[in-house]
Tab-separated table of N, CA, C and O in Angstrom:
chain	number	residue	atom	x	y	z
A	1	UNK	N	74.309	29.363	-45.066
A	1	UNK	CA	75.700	29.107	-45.347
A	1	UNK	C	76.400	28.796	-44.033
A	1	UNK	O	76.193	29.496	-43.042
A	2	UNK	N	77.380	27.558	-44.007
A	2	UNK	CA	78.315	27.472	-42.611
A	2	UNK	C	79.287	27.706	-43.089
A	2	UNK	O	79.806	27.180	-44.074
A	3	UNK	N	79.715	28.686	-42.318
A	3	UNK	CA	81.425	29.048	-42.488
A	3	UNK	C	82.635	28.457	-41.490
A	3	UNK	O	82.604	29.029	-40.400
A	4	UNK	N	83.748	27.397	-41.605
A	4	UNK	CA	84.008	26.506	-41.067
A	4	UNK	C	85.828	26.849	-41.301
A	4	UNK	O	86.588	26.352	-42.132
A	5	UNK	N	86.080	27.757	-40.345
A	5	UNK	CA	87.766	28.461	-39.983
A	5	UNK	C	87.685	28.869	-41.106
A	5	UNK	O	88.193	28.309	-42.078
A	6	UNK	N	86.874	30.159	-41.137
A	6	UNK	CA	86.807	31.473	-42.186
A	6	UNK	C	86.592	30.673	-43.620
A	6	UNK	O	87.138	31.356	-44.487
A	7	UNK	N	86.005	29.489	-44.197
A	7	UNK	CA	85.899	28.912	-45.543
A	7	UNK	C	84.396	29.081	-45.489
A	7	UNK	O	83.790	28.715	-44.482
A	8	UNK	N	83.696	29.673	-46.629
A	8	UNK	CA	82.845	29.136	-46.780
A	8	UNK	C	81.841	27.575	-47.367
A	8	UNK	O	82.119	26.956	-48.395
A	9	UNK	N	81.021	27.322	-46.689
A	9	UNK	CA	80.616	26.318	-47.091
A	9	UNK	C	79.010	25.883	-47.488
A	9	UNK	O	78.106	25.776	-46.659
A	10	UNK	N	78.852	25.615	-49.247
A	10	UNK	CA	77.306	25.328	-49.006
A	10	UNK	C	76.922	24.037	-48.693
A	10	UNK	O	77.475	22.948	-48.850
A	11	UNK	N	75.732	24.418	-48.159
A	11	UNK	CA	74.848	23.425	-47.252
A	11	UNK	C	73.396	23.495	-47.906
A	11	UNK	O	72.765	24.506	-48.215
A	12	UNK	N	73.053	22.237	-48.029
A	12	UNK	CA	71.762	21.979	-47.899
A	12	UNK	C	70.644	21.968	-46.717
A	12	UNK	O	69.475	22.336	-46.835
A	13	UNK	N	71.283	21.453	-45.538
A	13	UNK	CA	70.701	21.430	-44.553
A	13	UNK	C	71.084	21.323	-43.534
A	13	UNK	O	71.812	20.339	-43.666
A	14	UNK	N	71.168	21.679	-42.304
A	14	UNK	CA	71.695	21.128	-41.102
A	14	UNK	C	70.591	21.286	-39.905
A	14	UNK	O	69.941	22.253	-39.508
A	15	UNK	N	70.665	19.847	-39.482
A	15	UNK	CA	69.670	19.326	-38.709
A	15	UNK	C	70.212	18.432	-37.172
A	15	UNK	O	70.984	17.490	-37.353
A	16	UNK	N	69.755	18.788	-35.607
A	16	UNK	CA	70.557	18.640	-34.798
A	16	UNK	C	69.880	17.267	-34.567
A	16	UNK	O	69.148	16.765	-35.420
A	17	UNK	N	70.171	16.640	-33.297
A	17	UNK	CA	70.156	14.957	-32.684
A	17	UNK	C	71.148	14.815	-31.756
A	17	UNK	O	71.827	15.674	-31.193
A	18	UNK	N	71.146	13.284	-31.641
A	18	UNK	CA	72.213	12.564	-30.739
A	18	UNK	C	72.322	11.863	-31.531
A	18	UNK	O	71.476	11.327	-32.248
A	19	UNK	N	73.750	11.755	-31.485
A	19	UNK	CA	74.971	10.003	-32.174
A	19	UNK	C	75.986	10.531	-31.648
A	19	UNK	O	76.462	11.620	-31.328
A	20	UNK	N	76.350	8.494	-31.654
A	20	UNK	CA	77.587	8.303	-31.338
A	20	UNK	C	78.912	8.696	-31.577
A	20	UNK	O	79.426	8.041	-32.483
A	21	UNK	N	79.550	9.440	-31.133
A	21	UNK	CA	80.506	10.319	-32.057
A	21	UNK	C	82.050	10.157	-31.097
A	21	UNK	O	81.932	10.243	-29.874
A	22	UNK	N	83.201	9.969	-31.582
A	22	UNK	CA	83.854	9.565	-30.782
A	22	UNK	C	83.941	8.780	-29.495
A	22	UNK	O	84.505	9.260	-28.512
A	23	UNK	N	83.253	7.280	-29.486
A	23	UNK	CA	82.631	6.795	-28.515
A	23	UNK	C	81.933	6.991	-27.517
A	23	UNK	O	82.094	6.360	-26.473
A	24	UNK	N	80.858	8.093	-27.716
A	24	UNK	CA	80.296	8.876	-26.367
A	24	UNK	C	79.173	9.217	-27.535
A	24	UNK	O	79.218	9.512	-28.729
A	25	UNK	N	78.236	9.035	-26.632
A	25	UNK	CA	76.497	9.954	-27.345
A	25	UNK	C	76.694	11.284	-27.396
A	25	UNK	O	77.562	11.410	-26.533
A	26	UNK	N	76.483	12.371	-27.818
A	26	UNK	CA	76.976	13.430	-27.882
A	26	UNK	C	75.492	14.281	-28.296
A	26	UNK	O	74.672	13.547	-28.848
A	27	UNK	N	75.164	15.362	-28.147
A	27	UNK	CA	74.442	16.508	-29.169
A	27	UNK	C	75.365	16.167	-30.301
A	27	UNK	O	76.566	15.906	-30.366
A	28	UNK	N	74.157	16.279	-31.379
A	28	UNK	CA	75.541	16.728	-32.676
A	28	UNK	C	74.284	17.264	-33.401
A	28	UNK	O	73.103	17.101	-33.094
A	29	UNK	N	74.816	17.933	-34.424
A	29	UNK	CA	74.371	18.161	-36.134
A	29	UNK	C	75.008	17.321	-37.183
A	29	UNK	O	76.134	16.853	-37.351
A	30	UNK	N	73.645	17.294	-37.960
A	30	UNK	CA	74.507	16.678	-39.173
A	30	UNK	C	73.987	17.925	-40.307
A	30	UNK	O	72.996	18.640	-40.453
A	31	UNK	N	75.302	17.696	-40.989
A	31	UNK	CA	75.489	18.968	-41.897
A	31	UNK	C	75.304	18.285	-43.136
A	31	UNK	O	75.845	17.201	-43.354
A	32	UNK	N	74.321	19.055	-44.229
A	32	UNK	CA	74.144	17.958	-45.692
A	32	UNK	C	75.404	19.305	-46.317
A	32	UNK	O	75.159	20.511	-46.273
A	33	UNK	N	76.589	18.753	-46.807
A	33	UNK	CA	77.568	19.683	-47.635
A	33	UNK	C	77.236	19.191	-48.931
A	33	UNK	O	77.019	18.075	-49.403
A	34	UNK	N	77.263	20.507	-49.418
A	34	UNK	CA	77.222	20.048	-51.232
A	34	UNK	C	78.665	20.620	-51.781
A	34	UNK	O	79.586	21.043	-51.082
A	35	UNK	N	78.625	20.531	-53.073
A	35	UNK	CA	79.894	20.680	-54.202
A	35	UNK	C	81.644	20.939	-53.308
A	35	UNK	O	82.413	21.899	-53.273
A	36	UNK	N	81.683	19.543	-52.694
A	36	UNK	CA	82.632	19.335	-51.900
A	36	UNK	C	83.531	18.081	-52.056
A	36	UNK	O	82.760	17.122	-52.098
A	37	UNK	N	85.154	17.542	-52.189
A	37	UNK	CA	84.862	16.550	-52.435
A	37	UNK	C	85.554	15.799	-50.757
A	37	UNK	O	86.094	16.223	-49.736
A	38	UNK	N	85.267	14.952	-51.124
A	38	UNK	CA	85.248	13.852	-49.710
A	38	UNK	C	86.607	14.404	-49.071
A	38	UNK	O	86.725	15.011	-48.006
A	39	UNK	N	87.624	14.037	-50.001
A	39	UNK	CA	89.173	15.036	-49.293
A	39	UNK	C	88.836	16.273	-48.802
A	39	UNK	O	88.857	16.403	-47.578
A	40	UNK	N	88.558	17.121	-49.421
A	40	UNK	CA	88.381	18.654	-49.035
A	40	UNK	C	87.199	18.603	-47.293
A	40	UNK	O	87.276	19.320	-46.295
A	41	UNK	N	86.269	17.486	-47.602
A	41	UNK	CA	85.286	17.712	-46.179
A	41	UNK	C	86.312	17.005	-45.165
A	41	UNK	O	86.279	17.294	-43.969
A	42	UNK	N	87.167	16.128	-45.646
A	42	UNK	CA	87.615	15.802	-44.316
A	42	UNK	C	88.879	16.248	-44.089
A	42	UNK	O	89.704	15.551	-43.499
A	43	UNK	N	89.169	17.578	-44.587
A	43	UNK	CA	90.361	18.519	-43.555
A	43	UNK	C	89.671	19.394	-43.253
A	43	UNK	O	90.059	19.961	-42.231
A	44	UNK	N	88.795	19.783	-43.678
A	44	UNK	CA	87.896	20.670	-43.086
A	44	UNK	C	87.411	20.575	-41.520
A	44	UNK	O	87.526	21.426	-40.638
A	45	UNK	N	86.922	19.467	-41.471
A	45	UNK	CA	85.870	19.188	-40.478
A	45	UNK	C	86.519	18.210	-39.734
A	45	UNK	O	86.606	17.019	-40.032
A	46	UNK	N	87.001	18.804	-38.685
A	46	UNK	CA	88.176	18.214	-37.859
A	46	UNK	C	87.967	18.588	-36.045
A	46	UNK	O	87.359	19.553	-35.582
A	47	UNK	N	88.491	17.781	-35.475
A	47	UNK	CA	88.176	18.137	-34.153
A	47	UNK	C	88.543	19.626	-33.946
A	47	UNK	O	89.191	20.084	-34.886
A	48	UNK	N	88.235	20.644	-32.758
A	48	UNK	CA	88.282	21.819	-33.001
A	48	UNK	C	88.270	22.708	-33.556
A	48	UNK	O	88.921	23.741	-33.398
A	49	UNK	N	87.422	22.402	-34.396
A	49	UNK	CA	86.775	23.230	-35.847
A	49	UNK	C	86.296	24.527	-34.951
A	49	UNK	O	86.343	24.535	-33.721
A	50	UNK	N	85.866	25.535	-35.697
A	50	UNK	CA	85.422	26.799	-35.470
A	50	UNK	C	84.314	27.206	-36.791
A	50	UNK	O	84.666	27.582	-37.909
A	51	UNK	N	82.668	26.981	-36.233
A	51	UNK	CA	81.952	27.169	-37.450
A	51	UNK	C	80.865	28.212	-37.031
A	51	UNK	O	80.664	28.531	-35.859
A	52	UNK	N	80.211	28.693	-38.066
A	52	UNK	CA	79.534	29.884	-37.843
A	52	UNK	C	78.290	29.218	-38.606
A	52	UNK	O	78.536	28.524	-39.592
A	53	UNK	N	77.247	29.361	-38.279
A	53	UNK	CA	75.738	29.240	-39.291
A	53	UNK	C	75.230	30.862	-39.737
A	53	UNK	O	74.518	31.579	-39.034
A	54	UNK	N	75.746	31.194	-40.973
A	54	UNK	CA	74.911	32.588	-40.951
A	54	UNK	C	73.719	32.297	-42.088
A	54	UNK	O	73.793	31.637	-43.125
A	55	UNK	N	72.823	32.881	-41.632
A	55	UNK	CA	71.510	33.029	-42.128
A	55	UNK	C	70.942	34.891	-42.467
A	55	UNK	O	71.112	35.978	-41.914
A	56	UNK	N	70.386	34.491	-43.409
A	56	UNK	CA	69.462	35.925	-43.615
A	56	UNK	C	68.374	36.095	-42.549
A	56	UNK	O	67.911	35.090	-42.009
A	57	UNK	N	68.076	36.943	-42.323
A	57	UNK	CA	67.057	37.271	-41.449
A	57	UNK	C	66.400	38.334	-41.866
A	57	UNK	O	66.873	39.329	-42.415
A	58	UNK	N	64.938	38.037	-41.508
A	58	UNK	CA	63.719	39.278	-42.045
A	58	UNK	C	63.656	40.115	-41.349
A	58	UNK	O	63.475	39.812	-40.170
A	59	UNK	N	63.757	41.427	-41.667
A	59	UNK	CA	63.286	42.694	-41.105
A	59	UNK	C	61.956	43.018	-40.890
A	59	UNK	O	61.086	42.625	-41.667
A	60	UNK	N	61.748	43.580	-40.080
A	60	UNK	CA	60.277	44.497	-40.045
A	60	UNK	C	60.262	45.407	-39.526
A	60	UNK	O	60.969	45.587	-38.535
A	61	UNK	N	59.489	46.270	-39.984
A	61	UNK	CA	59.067	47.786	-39.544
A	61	UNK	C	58.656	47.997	-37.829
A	61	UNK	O	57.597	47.501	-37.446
A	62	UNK	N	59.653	48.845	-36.707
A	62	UNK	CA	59.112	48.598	-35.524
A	62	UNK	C	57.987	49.379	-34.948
A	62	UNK	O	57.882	49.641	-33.749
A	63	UNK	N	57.300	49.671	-35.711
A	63	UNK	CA	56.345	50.652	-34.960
A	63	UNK	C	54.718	49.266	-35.732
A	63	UNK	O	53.719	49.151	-35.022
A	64	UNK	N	54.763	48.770	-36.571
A	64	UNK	CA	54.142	48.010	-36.993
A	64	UNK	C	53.996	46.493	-37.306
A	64	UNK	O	53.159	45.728	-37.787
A	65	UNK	N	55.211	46.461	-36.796
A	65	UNK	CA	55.443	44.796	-36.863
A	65	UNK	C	55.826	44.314	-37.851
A	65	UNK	O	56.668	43.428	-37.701
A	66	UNK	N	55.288	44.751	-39.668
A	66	UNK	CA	54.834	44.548	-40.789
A	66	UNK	C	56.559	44.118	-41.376
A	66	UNK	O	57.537	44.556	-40.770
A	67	UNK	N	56.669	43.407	-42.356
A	67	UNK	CA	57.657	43.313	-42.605
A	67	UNK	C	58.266	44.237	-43.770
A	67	UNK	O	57.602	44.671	-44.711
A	68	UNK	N	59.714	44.481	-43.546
A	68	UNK	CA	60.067	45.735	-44.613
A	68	UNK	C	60.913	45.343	-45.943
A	68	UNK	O	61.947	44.678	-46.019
A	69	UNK	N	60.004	46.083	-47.166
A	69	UNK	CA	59.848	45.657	-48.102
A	69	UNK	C	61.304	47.083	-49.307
A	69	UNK	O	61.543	48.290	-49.359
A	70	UNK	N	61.688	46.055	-49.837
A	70	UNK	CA	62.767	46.996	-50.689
A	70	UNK	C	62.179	47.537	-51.488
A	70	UNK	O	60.988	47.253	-51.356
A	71	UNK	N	62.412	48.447	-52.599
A	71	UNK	CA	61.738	49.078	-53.853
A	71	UNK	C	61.039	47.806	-54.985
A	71	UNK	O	60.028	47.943	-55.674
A	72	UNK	N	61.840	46.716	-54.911
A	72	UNK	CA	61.069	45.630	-55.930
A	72	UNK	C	59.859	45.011	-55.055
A	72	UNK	O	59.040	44.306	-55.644
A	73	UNK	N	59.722	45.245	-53.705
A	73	UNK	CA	58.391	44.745	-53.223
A	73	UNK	C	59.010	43.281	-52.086
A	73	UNK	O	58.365	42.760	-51.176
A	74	UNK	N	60.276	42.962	-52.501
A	74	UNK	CA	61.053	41.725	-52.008
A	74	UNK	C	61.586	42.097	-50.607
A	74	UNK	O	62.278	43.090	-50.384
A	75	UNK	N	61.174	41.164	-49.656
A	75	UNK	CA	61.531	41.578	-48.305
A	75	UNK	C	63.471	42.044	-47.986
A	75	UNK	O	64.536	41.808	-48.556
A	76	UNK	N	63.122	42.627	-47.032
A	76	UNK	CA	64.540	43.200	-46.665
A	76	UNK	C	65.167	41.966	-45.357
A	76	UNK	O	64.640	41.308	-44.459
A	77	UNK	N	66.320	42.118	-45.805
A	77	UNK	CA	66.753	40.889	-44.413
A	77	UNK	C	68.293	41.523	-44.561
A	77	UNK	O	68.871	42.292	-45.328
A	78	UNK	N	68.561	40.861	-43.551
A	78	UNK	CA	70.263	40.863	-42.973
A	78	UNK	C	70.582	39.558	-42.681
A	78	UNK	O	69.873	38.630	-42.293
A	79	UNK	N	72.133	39.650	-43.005
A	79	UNK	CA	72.947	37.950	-42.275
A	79	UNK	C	72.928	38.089	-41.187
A	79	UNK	O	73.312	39.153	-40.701
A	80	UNK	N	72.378	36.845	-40.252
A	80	UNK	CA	72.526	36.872	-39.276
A	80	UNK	C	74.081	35.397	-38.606
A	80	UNK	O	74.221	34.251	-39.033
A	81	UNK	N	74.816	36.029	-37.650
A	81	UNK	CA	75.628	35.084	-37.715
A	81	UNK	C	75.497	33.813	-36.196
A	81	UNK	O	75.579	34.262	-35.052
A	82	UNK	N	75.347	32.676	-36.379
A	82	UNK	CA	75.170	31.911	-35.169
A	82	UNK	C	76.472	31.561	-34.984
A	82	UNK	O	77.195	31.430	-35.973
A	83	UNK	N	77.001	31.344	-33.606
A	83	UNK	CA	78.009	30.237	-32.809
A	83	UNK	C	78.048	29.237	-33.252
A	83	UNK	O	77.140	28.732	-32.591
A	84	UNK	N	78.488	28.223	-34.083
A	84	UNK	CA	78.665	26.683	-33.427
A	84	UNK	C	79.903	26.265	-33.238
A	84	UNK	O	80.234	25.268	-33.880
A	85	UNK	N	80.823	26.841	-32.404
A	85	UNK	CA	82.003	26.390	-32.021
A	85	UNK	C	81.755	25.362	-30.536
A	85	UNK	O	82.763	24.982	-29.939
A	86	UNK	N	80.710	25.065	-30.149
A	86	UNK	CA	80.208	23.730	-29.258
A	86	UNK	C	80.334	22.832	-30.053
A	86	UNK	O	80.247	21.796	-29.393
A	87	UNK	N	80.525	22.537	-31.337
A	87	UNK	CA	79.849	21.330	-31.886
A	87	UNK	C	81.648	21.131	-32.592
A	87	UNK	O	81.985	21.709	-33.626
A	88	UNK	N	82.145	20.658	-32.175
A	88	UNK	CA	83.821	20.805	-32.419
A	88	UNK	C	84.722	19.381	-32.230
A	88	UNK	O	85.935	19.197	-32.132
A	89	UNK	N	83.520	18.426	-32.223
A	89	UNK	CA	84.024	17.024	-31.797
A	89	UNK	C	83.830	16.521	-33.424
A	89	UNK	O	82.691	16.393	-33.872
A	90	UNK	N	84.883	16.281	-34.162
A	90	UNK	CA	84.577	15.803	-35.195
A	90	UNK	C	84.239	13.788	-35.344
A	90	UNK	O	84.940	12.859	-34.943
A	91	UNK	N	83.031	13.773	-36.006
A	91	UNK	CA	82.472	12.922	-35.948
A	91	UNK	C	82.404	12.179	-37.660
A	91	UNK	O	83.256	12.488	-38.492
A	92	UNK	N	81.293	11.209	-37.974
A	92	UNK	CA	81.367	10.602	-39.774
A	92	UNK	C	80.936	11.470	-40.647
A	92	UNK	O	80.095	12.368	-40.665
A	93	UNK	N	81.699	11.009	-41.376
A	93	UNK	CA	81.362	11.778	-43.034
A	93	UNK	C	80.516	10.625	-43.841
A	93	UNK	O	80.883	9.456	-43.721
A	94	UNK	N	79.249	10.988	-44.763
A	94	UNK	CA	78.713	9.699	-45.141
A	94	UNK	C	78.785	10.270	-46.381
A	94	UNK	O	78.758	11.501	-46.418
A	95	UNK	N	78.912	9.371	-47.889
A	95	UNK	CA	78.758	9.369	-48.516
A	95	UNK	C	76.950	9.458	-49.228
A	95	UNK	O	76.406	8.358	-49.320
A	96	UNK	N	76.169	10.605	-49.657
A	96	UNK	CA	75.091	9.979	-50.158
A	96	UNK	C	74.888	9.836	-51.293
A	96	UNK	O	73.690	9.904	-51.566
A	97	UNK	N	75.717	9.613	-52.344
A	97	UNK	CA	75.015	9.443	-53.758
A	97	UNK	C	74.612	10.036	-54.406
A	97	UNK	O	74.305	9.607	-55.518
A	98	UNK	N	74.393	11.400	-54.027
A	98	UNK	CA	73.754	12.020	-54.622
A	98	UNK	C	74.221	13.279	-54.869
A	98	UNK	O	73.586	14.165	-55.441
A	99	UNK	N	75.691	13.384	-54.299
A	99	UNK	CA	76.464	14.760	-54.542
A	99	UNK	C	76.365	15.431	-53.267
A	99	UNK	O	76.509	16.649	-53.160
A	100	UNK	N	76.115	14.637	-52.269
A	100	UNK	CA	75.807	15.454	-50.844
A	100	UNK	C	76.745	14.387	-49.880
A	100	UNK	O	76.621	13.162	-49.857
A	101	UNK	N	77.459	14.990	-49.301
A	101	UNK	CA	77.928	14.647	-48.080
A	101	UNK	C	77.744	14.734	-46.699
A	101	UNK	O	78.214	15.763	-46.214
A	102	UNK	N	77.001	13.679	-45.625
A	102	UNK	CA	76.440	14.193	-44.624
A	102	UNK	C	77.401	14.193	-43.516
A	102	UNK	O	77.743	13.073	-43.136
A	103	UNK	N	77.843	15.070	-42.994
A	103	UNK	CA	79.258	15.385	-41.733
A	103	UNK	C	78.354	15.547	-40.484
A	103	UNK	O	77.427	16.299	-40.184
A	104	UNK	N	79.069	14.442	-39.831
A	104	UNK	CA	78.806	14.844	-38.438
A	104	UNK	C	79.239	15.786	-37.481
A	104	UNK	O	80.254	16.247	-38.004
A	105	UNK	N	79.123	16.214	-36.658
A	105	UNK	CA	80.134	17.080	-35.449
A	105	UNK	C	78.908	17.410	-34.118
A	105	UNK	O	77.866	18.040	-33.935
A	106	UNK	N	79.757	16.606	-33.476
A	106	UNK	CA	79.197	16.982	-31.981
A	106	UNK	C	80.101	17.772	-31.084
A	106	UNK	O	81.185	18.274	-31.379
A	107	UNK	N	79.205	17.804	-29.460
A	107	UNK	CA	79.509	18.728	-28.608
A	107	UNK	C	80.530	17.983	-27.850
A	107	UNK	O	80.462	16.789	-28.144
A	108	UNK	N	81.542	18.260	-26.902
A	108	UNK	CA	81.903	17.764	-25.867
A	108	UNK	C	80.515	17.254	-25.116
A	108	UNK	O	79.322	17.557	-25.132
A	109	UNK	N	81.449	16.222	-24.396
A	109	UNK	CA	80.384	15.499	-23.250
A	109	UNK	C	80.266	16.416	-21.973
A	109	UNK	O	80.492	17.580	-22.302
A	110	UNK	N	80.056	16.322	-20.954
A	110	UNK	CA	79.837	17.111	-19.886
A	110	UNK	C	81.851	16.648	-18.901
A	110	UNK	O	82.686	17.426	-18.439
A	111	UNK	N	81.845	14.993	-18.994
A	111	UNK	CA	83.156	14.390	-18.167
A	111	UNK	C	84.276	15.418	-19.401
A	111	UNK	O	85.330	15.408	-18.765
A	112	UNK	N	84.488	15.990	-20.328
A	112	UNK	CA	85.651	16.125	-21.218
A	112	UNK	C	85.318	18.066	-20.909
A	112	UNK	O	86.142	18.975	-20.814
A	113	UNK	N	84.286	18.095	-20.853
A	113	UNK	CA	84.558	19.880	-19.950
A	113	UNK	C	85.027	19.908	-18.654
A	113	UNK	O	85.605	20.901	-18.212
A	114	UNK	N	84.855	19.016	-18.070
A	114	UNK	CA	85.638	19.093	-16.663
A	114	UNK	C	87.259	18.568	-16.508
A	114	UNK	O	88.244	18.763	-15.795
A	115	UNK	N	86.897	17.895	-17.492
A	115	UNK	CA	88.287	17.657	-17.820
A	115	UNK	C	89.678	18.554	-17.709
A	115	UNK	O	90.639	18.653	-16.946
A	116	UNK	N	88.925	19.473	-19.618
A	116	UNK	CA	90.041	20.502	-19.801
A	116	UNK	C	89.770	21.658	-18.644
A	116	UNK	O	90.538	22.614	-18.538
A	117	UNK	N	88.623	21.494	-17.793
A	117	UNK	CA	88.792	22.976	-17.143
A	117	UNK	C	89.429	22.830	-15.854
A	117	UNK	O	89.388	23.755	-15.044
A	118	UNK	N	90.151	21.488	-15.543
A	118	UNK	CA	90.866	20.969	-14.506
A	118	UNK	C	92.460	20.800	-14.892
A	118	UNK	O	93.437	20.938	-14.156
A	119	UNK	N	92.404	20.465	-16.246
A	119	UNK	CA	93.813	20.635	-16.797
A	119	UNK	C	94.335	21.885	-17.044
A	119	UNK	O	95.530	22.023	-17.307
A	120	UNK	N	93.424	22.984	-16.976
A	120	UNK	CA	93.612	24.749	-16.995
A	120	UNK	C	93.985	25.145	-15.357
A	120	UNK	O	94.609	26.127	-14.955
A	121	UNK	N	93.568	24.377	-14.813
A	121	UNK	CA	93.519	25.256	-13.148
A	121	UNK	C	94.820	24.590	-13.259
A	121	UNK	O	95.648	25.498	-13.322
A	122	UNK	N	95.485	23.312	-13.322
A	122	UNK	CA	96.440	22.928	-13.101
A	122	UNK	C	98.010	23.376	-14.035
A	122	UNK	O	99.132	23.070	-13.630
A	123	UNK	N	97.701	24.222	-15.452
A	123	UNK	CA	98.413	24.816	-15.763
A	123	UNK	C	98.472	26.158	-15.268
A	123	UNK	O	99.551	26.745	-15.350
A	124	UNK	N	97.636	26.645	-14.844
A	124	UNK	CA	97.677	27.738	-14.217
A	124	UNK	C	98.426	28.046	-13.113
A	124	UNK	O	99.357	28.843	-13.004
A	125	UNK	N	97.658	26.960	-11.902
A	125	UNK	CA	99.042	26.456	-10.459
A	125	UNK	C	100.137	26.268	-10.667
A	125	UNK	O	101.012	26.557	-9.852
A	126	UNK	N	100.400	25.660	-11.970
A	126	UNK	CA	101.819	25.357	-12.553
A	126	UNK	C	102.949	26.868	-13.056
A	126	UNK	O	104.135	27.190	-12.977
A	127	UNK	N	101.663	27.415	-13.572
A	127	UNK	CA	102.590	28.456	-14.243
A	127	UNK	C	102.710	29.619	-13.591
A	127	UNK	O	103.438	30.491	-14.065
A	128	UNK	N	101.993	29.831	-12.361
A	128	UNK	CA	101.907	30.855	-11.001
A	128	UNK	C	102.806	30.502	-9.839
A	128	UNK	O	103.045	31.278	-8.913
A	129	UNK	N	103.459	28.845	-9.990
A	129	UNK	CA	104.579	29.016	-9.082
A	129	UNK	C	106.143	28.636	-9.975
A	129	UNK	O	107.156	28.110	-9.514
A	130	UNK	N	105.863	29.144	-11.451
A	130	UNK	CA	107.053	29.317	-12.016
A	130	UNK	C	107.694	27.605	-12.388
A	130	UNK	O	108.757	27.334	-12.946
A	131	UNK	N	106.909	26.889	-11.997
A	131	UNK	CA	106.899	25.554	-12.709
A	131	UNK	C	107.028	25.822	-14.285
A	131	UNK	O	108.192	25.640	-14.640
A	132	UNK	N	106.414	26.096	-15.047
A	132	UNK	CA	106.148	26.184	-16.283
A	132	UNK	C	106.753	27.705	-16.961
A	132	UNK	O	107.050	28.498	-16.068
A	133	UNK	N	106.906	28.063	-17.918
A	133	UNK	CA	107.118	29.256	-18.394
A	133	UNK	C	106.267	29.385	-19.159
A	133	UNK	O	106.171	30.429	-19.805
């Protein structure tokens, strides 16, 4: 499941690469969204998005490695929650035909982190000699 500014969202798949994404090659993922409609993915999935990948994860027993099993015999797992607030460059939405929508979203480039972290030192200088409030 990706959860995308606290919404949940199902997914079929999400699978990483490079494309072109706001005129720059970028890292990105493409996300397969299901039971979504084209309006709803594209306010969603917007530059500075904030998304989470949580996944189940398998347990196992630590003294044995073995994996740990509930009373029906069915493995035990926990959500596990991933970061993807790197991937915040909103990129295409494709139509596939098939009830799946494939969304792009890439990373900043390396020139657009130096960027904002030069436009921070300079609000900072700004707002330490009372330039700014």
């Amino acid at each position: 499941m990706l959860i995308v500014n606290g919404k949940n969202i199902d997914t079929a798949q999400i699978v990483g690469g490079t494309r072109l994404i706001g005129g720059a090659h970028r890292e990105c993922i493409e996300i397969a969204v299901l039971n979504k409609t084209y309006e709803e993915i594209k306010a969603l999935f917007v530059d500075g998005v904030h998304m989470i990948l949580r996944e189940p994860q398998a347990q196992y027993n630590p003294q044995t490695g073995a994996p740990l099993l509930d009373d029906a015999g069915q493995p035990v797992t926990k959500l596990v929650d991933y970061d993807k607030a790197e991937y915040c460059v909103a990129g295409d939405i494709i139509d596939k035909r098939d009830g799946t929508f494939a969304v792009y979203m890439g990373t900043k480039t390396d020139a657009e982190k130096e960027r904002e972290q030069k436009e921070q030192v300079m609000l900072e200088l700004l707002a330490e000699r009372g330039a700014i409030v």
